[in-house]
JSON list of C-alpha atoms in Angstrom, two decimals:
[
{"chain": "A", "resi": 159, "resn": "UNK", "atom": "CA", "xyz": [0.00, 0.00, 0.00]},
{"chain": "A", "resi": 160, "resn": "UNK", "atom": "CA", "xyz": [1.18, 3.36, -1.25]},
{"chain": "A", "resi": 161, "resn": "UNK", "atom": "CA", "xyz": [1.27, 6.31, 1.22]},
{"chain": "A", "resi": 162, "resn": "UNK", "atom": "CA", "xyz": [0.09, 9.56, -0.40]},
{"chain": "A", "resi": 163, "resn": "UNK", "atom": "CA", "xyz": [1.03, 12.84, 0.78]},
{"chain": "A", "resi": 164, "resn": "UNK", "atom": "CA", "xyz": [-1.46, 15.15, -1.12]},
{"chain": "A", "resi": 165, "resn": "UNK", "atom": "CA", "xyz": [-0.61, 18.12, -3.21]},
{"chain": "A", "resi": 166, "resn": "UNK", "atom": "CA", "xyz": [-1.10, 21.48, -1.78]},
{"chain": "A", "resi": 167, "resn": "UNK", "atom": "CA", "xyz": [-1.18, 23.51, -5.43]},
{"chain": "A", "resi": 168, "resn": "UNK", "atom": "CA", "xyz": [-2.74, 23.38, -8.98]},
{"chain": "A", "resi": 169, "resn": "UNK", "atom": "CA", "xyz": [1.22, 23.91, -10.03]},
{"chain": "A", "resi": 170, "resn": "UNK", "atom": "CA", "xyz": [2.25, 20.83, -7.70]},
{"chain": "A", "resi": 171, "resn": "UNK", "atom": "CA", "xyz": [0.10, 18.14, -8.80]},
{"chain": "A", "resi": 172, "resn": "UNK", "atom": "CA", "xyz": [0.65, 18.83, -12.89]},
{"chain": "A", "resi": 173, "resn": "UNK", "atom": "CA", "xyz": [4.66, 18.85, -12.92]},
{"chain": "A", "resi": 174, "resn": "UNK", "atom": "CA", "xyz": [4.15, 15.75, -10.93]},
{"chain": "A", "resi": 175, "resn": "UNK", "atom": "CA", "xyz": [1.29, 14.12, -13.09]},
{"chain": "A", "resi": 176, "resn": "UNK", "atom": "CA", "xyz": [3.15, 15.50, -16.41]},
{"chain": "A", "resi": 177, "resn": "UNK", "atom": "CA", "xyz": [5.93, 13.72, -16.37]},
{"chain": "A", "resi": 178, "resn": "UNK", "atom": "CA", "xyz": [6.72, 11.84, -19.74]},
{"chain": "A", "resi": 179, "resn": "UNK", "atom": "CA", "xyz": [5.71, 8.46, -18.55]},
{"chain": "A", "resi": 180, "resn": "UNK", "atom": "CA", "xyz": [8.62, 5.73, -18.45]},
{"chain": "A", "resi": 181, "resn": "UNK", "atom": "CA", "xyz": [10.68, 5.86, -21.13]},
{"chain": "A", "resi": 182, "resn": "UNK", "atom": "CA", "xyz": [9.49, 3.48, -23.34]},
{"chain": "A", "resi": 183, "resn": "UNK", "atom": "CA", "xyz": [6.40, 5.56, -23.38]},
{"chain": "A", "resi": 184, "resn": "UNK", "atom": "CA", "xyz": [6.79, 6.93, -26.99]},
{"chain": "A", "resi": 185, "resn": "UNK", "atom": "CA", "xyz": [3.79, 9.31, -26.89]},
{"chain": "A", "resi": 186, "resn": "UNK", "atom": "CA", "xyz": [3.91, 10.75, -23.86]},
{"chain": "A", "resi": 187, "resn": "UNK", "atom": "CA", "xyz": [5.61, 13.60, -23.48]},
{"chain": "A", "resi": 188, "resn": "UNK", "atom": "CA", "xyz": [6.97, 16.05, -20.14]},
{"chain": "A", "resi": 189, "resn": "UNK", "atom": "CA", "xyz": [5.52, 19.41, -19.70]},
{"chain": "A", "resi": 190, "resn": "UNK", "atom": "CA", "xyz": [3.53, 19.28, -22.76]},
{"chain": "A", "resi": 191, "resn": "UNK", "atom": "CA", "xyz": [0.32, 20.22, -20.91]},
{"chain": "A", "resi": 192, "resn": "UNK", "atom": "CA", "xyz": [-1.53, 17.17, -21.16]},
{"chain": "A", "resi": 193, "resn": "UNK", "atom": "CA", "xyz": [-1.39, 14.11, -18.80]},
{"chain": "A", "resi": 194, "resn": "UNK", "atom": "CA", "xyz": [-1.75, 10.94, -20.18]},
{"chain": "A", "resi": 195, "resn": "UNK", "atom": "CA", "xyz": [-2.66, 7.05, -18.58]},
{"chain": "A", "resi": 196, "resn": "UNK", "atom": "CA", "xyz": [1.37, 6.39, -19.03]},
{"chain": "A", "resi": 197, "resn": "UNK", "atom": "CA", "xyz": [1.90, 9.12, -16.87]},
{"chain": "A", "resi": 198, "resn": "UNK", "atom": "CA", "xyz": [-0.34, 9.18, -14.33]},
{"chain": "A", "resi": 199, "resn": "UNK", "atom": "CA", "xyz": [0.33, 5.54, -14.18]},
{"chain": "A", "resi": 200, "resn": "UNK", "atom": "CA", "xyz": [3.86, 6.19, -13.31]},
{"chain": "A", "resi": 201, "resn": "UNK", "atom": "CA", "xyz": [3.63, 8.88, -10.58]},
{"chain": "A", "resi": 202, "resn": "UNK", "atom": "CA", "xyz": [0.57, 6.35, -9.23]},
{"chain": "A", "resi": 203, "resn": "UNK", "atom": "CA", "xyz": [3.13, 3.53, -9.17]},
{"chain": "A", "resi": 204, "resn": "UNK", "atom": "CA", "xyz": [1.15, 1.37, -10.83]},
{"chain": "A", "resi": 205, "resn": "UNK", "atom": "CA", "xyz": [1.00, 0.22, -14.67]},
{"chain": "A", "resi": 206, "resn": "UNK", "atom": "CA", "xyz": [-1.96, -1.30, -15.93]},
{"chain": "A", "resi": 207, "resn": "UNK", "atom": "CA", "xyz": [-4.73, -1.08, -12.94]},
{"chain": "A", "resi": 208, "resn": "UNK", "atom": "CA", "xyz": [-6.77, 1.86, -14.35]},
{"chain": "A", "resi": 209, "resn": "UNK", "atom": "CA", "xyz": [-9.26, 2.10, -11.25]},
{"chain": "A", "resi": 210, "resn": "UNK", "atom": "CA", "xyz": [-6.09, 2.52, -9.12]},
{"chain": "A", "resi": 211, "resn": "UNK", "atom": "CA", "xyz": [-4.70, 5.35, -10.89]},
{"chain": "A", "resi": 212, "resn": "UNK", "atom": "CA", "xyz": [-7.87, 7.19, -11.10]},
{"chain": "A", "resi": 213, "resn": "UNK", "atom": "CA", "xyz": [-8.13, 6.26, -7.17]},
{"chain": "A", "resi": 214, "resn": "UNK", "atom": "CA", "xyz": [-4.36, 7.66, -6.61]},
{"chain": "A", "resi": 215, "resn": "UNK", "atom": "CA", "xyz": [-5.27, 10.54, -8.92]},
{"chain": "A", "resi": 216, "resn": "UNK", "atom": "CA", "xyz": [-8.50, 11.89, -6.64]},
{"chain": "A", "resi": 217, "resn": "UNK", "atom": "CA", "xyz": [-6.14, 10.65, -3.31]},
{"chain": "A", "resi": 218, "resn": "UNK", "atom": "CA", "xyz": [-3.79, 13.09, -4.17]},
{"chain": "A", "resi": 219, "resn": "UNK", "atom": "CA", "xyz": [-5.82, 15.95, -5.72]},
{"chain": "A", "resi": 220, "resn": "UNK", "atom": "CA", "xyz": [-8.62, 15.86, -2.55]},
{"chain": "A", "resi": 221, "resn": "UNK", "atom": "CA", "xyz": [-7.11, 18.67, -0.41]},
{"chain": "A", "resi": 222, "resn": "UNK", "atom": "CA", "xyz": [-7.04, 21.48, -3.52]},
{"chain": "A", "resi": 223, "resn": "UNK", "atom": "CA", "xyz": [-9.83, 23.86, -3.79]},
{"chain": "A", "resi": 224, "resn": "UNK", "atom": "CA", "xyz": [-12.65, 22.90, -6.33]},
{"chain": "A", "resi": 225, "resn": "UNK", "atom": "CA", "xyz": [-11.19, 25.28, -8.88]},
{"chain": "A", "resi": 226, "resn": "UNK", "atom": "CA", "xyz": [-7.65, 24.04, -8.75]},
{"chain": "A", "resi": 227, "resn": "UNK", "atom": "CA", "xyz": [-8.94, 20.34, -8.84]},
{"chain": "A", "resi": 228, "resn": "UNK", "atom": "CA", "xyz": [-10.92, 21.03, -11.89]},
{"chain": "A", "resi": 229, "resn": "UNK", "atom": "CA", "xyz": [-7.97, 22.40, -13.50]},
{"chain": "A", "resi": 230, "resn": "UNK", "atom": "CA", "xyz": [-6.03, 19.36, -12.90]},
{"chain": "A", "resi": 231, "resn": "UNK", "atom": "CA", "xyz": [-8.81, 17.12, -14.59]},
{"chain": "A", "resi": 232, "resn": "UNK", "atom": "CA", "xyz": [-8.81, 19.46, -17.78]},
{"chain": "A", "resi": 233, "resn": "UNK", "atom": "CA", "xyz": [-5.46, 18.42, -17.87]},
{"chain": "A", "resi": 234, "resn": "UNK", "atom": "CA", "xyz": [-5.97, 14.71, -18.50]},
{"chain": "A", "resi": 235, "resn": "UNK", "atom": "CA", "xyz": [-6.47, 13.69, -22.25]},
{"chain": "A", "resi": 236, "resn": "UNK", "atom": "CA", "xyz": [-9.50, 12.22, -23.61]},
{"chain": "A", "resi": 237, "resn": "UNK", "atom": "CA", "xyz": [-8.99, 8.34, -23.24]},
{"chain": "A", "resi": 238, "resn": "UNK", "atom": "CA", "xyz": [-7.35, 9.38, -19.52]},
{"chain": "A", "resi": 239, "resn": "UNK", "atom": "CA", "xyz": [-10.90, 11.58, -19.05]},
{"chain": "A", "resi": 240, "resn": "UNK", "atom": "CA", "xyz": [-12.92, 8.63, -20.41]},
{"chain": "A", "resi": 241, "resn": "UNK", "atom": "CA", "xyz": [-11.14, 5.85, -17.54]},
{"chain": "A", "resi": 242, "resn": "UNK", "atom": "CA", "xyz": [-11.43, 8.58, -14.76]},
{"chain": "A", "resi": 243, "resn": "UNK", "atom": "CA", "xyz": [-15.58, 9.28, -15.37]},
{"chain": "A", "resi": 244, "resn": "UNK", "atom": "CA", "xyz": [-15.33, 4.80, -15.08]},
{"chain": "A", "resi": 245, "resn": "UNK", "atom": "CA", "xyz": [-13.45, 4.67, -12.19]},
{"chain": "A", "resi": 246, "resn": "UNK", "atom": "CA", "xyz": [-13.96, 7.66, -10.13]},
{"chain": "A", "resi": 247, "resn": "UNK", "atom": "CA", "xyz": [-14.04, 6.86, -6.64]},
{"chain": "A", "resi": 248, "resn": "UNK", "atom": "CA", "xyz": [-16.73, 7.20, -3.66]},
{"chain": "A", "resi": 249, "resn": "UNK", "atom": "CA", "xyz": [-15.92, 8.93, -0.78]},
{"chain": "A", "resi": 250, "resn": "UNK", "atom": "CA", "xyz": [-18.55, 6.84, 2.05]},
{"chain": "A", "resi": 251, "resn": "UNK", "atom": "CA", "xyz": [-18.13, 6.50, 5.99]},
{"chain": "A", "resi": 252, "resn": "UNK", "atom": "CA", "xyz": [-18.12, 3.38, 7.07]},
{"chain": "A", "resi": 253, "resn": "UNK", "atom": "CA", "xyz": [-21.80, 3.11, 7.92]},
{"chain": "A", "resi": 254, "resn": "UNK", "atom": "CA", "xyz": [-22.79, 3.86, 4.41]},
{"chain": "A", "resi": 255, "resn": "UNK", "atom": "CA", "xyz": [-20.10, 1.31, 2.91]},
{"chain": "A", "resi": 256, "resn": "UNK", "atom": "CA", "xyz": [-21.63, -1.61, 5.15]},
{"chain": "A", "resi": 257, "resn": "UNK", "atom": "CA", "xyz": [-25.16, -0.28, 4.58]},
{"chain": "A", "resi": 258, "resn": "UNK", "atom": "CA", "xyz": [-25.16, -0.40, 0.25]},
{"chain": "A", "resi": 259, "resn": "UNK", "atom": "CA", "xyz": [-21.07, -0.89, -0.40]},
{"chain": "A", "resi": 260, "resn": "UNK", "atom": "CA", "xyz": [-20.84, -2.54, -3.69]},
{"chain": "A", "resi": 261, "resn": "UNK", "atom": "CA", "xyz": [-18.36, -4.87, -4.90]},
{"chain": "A", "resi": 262, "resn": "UNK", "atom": "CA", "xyz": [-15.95, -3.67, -7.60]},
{"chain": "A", "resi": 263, "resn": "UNK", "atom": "CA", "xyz": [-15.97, -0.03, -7.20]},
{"chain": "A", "resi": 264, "resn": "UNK", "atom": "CA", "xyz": [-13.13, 2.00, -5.70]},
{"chain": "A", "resi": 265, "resn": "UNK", "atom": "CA", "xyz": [-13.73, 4.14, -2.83]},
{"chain": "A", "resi": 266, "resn": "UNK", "atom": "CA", "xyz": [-11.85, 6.15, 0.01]},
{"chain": "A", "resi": 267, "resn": "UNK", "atom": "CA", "xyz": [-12.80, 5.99, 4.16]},
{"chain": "A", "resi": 268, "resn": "UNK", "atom": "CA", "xyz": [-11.62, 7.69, 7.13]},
{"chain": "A", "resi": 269, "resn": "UNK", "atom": "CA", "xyz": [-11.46, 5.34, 10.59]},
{"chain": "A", "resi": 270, "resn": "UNK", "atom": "CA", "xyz": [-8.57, 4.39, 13.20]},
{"chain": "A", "resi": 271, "resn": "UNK", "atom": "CA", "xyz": [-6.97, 1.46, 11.99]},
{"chain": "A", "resi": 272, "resn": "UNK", "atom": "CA", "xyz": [-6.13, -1.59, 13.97]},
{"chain": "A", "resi": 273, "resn": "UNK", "atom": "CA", "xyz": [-4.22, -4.59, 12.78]},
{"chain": "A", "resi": 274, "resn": "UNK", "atom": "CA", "xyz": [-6.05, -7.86, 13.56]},
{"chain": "A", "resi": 275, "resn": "UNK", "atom": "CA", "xyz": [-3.93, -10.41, 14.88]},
{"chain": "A", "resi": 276, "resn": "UNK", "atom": "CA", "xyz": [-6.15, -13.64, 15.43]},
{"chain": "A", "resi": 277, "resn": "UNK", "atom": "CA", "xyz": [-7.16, -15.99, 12.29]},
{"chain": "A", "resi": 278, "resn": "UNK", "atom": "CA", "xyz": [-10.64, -16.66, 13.72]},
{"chain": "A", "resi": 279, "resn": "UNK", "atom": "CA", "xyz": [-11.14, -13.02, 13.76]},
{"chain": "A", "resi": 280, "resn": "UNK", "atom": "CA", "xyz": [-10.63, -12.78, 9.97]},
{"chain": "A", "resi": 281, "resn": "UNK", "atom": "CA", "xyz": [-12.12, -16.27, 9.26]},
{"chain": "A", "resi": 282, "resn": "UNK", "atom": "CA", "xyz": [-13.22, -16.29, 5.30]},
{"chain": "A", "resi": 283, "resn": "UNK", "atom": "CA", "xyz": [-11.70, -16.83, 1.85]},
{"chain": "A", "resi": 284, "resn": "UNK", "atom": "CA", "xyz": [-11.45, -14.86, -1.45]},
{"chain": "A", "resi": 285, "resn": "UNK", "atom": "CA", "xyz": [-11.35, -15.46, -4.88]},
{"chain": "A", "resi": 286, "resn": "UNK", "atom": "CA", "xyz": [-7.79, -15.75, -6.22]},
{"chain": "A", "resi": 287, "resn": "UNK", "atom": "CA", "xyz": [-7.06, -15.62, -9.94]},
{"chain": "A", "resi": 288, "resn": "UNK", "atom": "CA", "xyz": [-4.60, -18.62, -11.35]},
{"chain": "A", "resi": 289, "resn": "UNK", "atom": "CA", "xyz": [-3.35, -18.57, -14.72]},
{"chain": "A", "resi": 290, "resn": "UNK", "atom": "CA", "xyz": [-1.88, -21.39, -16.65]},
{"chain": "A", "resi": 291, "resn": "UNK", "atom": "CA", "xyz": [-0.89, -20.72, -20.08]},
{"chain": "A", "resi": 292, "resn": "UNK", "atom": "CA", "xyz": [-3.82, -18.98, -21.68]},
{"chain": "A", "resi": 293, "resn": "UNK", "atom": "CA", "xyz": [-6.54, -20.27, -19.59]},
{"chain": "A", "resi": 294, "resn": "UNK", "atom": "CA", "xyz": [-7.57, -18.31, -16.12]},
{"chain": "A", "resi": 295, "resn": "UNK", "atom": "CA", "xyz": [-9.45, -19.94, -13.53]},
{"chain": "A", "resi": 296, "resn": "UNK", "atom": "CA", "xyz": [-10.17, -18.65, -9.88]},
{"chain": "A", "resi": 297, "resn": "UNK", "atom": "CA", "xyz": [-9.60, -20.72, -6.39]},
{"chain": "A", "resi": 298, "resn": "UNK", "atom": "CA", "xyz": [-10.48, -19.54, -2.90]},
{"chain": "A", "resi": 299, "resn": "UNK", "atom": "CA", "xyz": [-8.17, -18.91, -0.76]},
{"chain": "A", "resi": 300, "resn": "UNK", "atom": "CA", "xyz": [-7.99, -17.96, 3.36]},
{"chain": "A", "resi": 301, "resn": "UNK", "atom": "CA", "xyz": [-7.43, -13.88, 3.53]},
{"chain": "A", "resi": 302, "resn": "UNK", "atom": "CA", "xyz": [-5.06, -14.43, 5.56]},
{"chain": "A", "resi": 303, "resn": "UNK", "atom": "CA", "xyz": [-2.97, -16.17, 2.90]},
{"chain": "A", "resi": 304, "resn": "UNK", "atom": "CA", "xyz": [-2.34, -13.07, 1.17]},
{"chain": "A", "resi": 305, "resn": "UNK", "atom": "CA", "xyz": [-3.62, -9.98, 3.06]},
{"chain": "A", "resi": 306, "resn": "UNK", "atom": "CA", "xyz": [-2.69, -8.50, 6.50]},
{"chain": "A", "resi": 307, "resn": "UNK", "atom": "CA", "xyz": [-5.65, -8.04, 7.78]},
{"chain": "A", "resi": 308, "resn": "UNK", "atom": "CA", "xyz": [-7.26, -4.32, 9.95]},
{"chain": "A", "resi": 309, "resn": "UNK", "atom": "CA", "xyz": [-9.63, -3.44, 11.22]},
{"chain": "A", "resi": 310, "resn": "UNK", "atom": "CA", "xyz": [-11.37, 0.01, 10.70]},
{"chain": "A", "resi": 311, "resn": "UNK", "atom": "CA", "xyz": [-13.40, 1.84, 13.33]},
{"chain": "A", "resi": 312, "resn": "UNK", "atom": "CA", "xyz": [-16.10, 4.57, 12.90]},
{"chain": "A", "resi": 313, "resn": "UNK", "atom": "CA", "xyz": [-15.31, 7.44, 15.71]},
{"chain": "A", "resi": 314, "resn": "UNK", "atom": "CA", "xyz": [-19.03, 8.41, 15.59]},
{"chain": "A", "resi": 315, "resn": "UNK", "atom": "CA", "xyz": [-20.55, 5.12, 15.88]},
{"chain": "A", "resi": 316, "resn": "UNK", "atom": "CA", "xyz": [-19.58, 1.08, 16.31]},
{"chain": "A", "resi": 317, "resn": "UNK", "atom": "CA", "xyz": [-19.45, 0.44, 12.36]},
{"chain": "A", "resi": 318, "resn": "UNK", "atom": "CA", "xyz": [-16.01, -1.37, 11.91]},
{"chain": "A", "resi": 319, "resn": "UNK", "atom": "CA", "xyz": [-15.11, -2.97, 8.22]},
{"chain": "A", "resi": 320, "resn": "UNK", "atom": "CA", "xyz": [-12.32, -5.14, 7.65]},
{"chain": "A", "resi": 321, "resn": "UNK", "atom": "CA", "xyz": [-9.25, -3.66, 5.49]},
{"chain": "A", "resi": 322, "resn": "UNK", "atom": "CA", "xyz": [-6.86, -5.93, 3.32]},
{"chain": "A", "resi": 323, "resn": "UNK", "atom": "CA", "xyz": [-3.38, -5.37, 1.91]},
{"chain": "A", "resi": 324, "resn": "UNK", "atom": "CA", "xyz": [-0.59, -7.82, 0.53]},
{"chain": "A", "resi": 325, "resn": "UNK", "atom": "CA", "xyz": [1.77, -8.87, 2.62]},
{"chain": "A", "resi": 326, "resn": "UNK", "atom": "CA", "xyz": [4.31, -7.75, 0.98]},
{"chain": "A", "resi": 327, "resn": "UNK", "atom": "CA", "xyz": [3.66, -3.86, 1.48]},
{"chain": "A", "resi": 328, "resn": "UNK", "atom": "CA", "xyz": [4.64, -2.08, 4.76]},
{"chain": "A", "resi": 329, "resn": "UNK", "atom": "CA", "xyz": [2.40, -2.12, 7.42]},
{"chain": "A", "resi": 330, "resn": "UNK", "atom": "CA", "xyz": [-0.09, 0.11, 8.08]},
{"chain": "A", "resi": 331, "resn": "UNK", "atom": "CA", "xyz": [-0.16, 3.06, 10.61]},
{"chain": "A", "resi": 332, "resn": "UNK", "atom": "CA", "xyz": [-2.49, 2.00, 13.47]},
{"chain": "A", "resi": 333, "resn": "UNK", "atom": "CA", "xyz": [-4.09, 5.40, 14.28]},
{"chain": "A", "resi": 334, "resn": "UNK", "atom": "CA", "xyz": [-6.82, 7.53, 12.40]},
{"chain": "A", "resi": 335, "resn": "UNK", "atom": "CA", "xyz": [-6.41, 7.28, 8.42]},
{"chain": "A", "resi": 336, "resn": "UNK", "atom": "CA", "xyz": [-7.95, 8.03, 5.00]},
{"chain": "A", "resi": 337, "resn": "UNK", "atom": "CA", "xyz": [-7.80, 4.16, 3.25]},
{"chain": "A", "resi": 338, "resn": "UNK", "atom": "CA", "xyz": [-8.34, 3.84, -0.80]},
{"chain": "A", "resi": 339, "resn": "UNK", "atom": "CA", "xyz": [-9.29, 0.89, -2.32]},
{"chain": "A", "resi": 340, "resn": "UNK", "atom": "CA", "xyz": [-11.59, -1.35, -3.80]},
{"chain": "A", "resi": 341, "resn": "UNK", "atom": "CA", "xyz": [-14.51, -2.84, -2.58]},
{"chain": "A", "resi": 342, "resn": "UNK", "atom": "CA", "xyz": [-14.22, -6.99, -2.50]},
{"chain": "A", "resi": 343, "resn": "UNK", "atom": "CA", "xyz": [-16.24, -9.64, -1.66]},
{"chain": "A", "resi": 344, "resn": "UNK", "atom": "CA", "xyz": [-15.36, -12.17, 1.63]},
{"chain": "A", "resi": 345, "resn": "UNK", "atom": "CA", "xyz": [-16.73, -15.23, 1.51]},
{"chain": "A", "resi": 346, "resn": "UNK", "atom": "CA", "xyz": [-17.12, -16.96, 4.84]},
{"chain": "A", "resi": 347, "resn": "UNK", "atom": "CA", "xyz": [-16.38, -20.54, 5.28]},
{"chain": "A", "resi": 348, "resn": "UNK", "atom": "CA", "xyz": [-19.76, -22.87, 5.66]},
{"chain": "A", "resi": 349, "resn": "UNK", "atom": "CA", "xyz": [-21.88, -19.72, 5.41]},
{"chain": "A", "resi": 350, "resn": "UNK", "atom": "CA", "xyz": [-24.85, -20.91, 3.04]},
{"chain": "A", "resi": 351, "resn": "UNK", "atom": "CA", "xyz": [-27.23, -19.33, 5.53]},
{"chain": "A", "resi": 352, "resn": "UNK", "atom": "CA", "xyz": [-25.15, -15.99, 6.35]},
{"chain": "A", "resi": 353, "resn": "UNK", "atom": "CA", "xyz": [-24.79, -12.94, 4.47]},
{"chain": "A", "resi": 354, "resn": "UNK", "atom": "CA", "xyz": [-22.27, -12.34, 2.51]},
{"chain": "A", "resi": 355, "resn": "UNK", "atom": "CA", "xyz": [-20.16, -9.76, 3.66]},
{"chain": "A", "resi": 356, "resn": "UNK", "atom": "CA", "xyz": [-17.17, -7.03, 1.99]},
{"chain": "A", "resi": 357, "resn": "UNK", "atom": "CA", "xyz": [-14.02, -5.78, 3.09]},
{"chain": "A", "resi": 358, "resn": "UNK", "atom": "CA", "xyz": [-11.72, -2.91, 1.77]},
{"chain": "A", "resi": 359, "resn": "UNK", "atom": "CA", "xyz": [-8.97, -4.10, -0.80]},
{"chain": "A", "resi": 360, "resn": "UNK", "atom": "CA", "xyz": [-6.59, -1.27, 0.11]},
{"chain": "A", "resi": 361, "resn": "UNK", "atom": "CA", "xyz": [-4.00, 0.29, -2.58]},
{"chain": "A", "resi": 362, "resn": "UNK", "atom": "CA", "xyz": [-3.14, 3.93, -0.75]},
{"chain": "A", "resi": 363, "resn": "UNK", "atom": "CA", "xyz": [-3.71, 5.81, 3.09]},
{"chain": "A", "resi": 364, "resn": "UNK", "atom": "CA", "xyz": [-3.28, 9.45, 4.06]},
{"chain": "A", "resi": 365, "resn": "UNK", "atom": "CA", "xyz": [-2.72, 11.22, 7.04]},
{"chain": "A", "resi": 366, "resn": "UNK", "atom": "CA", "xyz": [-5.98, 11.99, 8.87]},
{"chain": "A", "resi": 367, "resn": "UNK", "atom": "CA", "xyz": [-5.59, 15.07, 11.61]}
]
């Protein structure tokens, strides 16, 4: 998970964004003006997960005043435009993400954070994607397998949702935070007669006061 420290200026945000992509990116160009998927892409640190550069994009962008924001978005050229109006995120408290939170879509919530350290706390399984050759097929796997596992408390109410990220990526902060991600489904083992319930795939955190 990618800590973002958000821009404080319109003039911040674009020489970062407009950077020239990596350098096998023939048609993207620095500090021509426009910001392109290659680019944003790059500063996002990721290279082919469109809803997380859109999400890192709005991360970054959310402390700017409305008019310098919307400057920044007339930067981005059309077939950047056309993935950011797909994947723009939702901002939702927690009680609203457990109350209609949808699989699949990105969005960002504030809470404390809490790392989670028993497995029957986080009992359930996701779907995993496994490719051989040219054929994909999914298996389910324990969370625990590949996520650390949080926690994330509401300070106005009890609402807590669970928050995933690899293994591999530093650990969180456990004290108040802004989490991004992407809204997946947890499937509980032997639960044919319980609900079943989502948790927060997280890709980027900010700094909460």
């Amino acid at each position: 998970m990618k800590h973002i420290i958000p821009y404080t200026s319109f003039q911040e945000a674009i020489e970062a964004f407009d950077n020239g992509g990596k350098f096998f990116n023939l048609f993207s160009h620095a500090h021509d003006g426009v910001v392109s998927p290659a680019e944003l892409g790059k500063v996002a640190g990721v290279a082919n997960n469109k809803q997380a550069m859109i999400l890192y994009l709005m991360m970054s962008i959310s402390r700017l005043d409305n008019r310098s924001r919307e400057r920044v978005l007339a930067r981005l050229d059309s077939h950047l435009f056309d993935i950011y109006e797909k994947y723009r995120p939702v901002h939702m408290s927690l009680e609203q993400m457990l109350e209609r939170g949808k699989p699949g879509i990105s969005t960002t919530l504030v809470g404390t954070v809490k790392k989670i350290s028993s497995a029957l706390e986080t009992e359930g399984s996701i779907m995993v994607p496994l490719t051989v050759g040219a054929e994909t097929s999914f298996t389910m796997v324990p969370i625990e397998n590949s996520y650390e596992v949080y926690e994330l408390r509401s300070e106005d109410s009890d609402a807590m949702i669970l928050v995933a990220h690899h293994k591999e990526k530093e650990a969180l902060p456990e004290r108040k935070l802004r989490v991004g991600g992407m809204i997946t489904t947890l499937s509980q083992a032997d639960s044919a007669d319980l609900e079943v319930r989502v948790f927060l795939e997280a890709q980027y955190y900010m700094e909460e006061d």
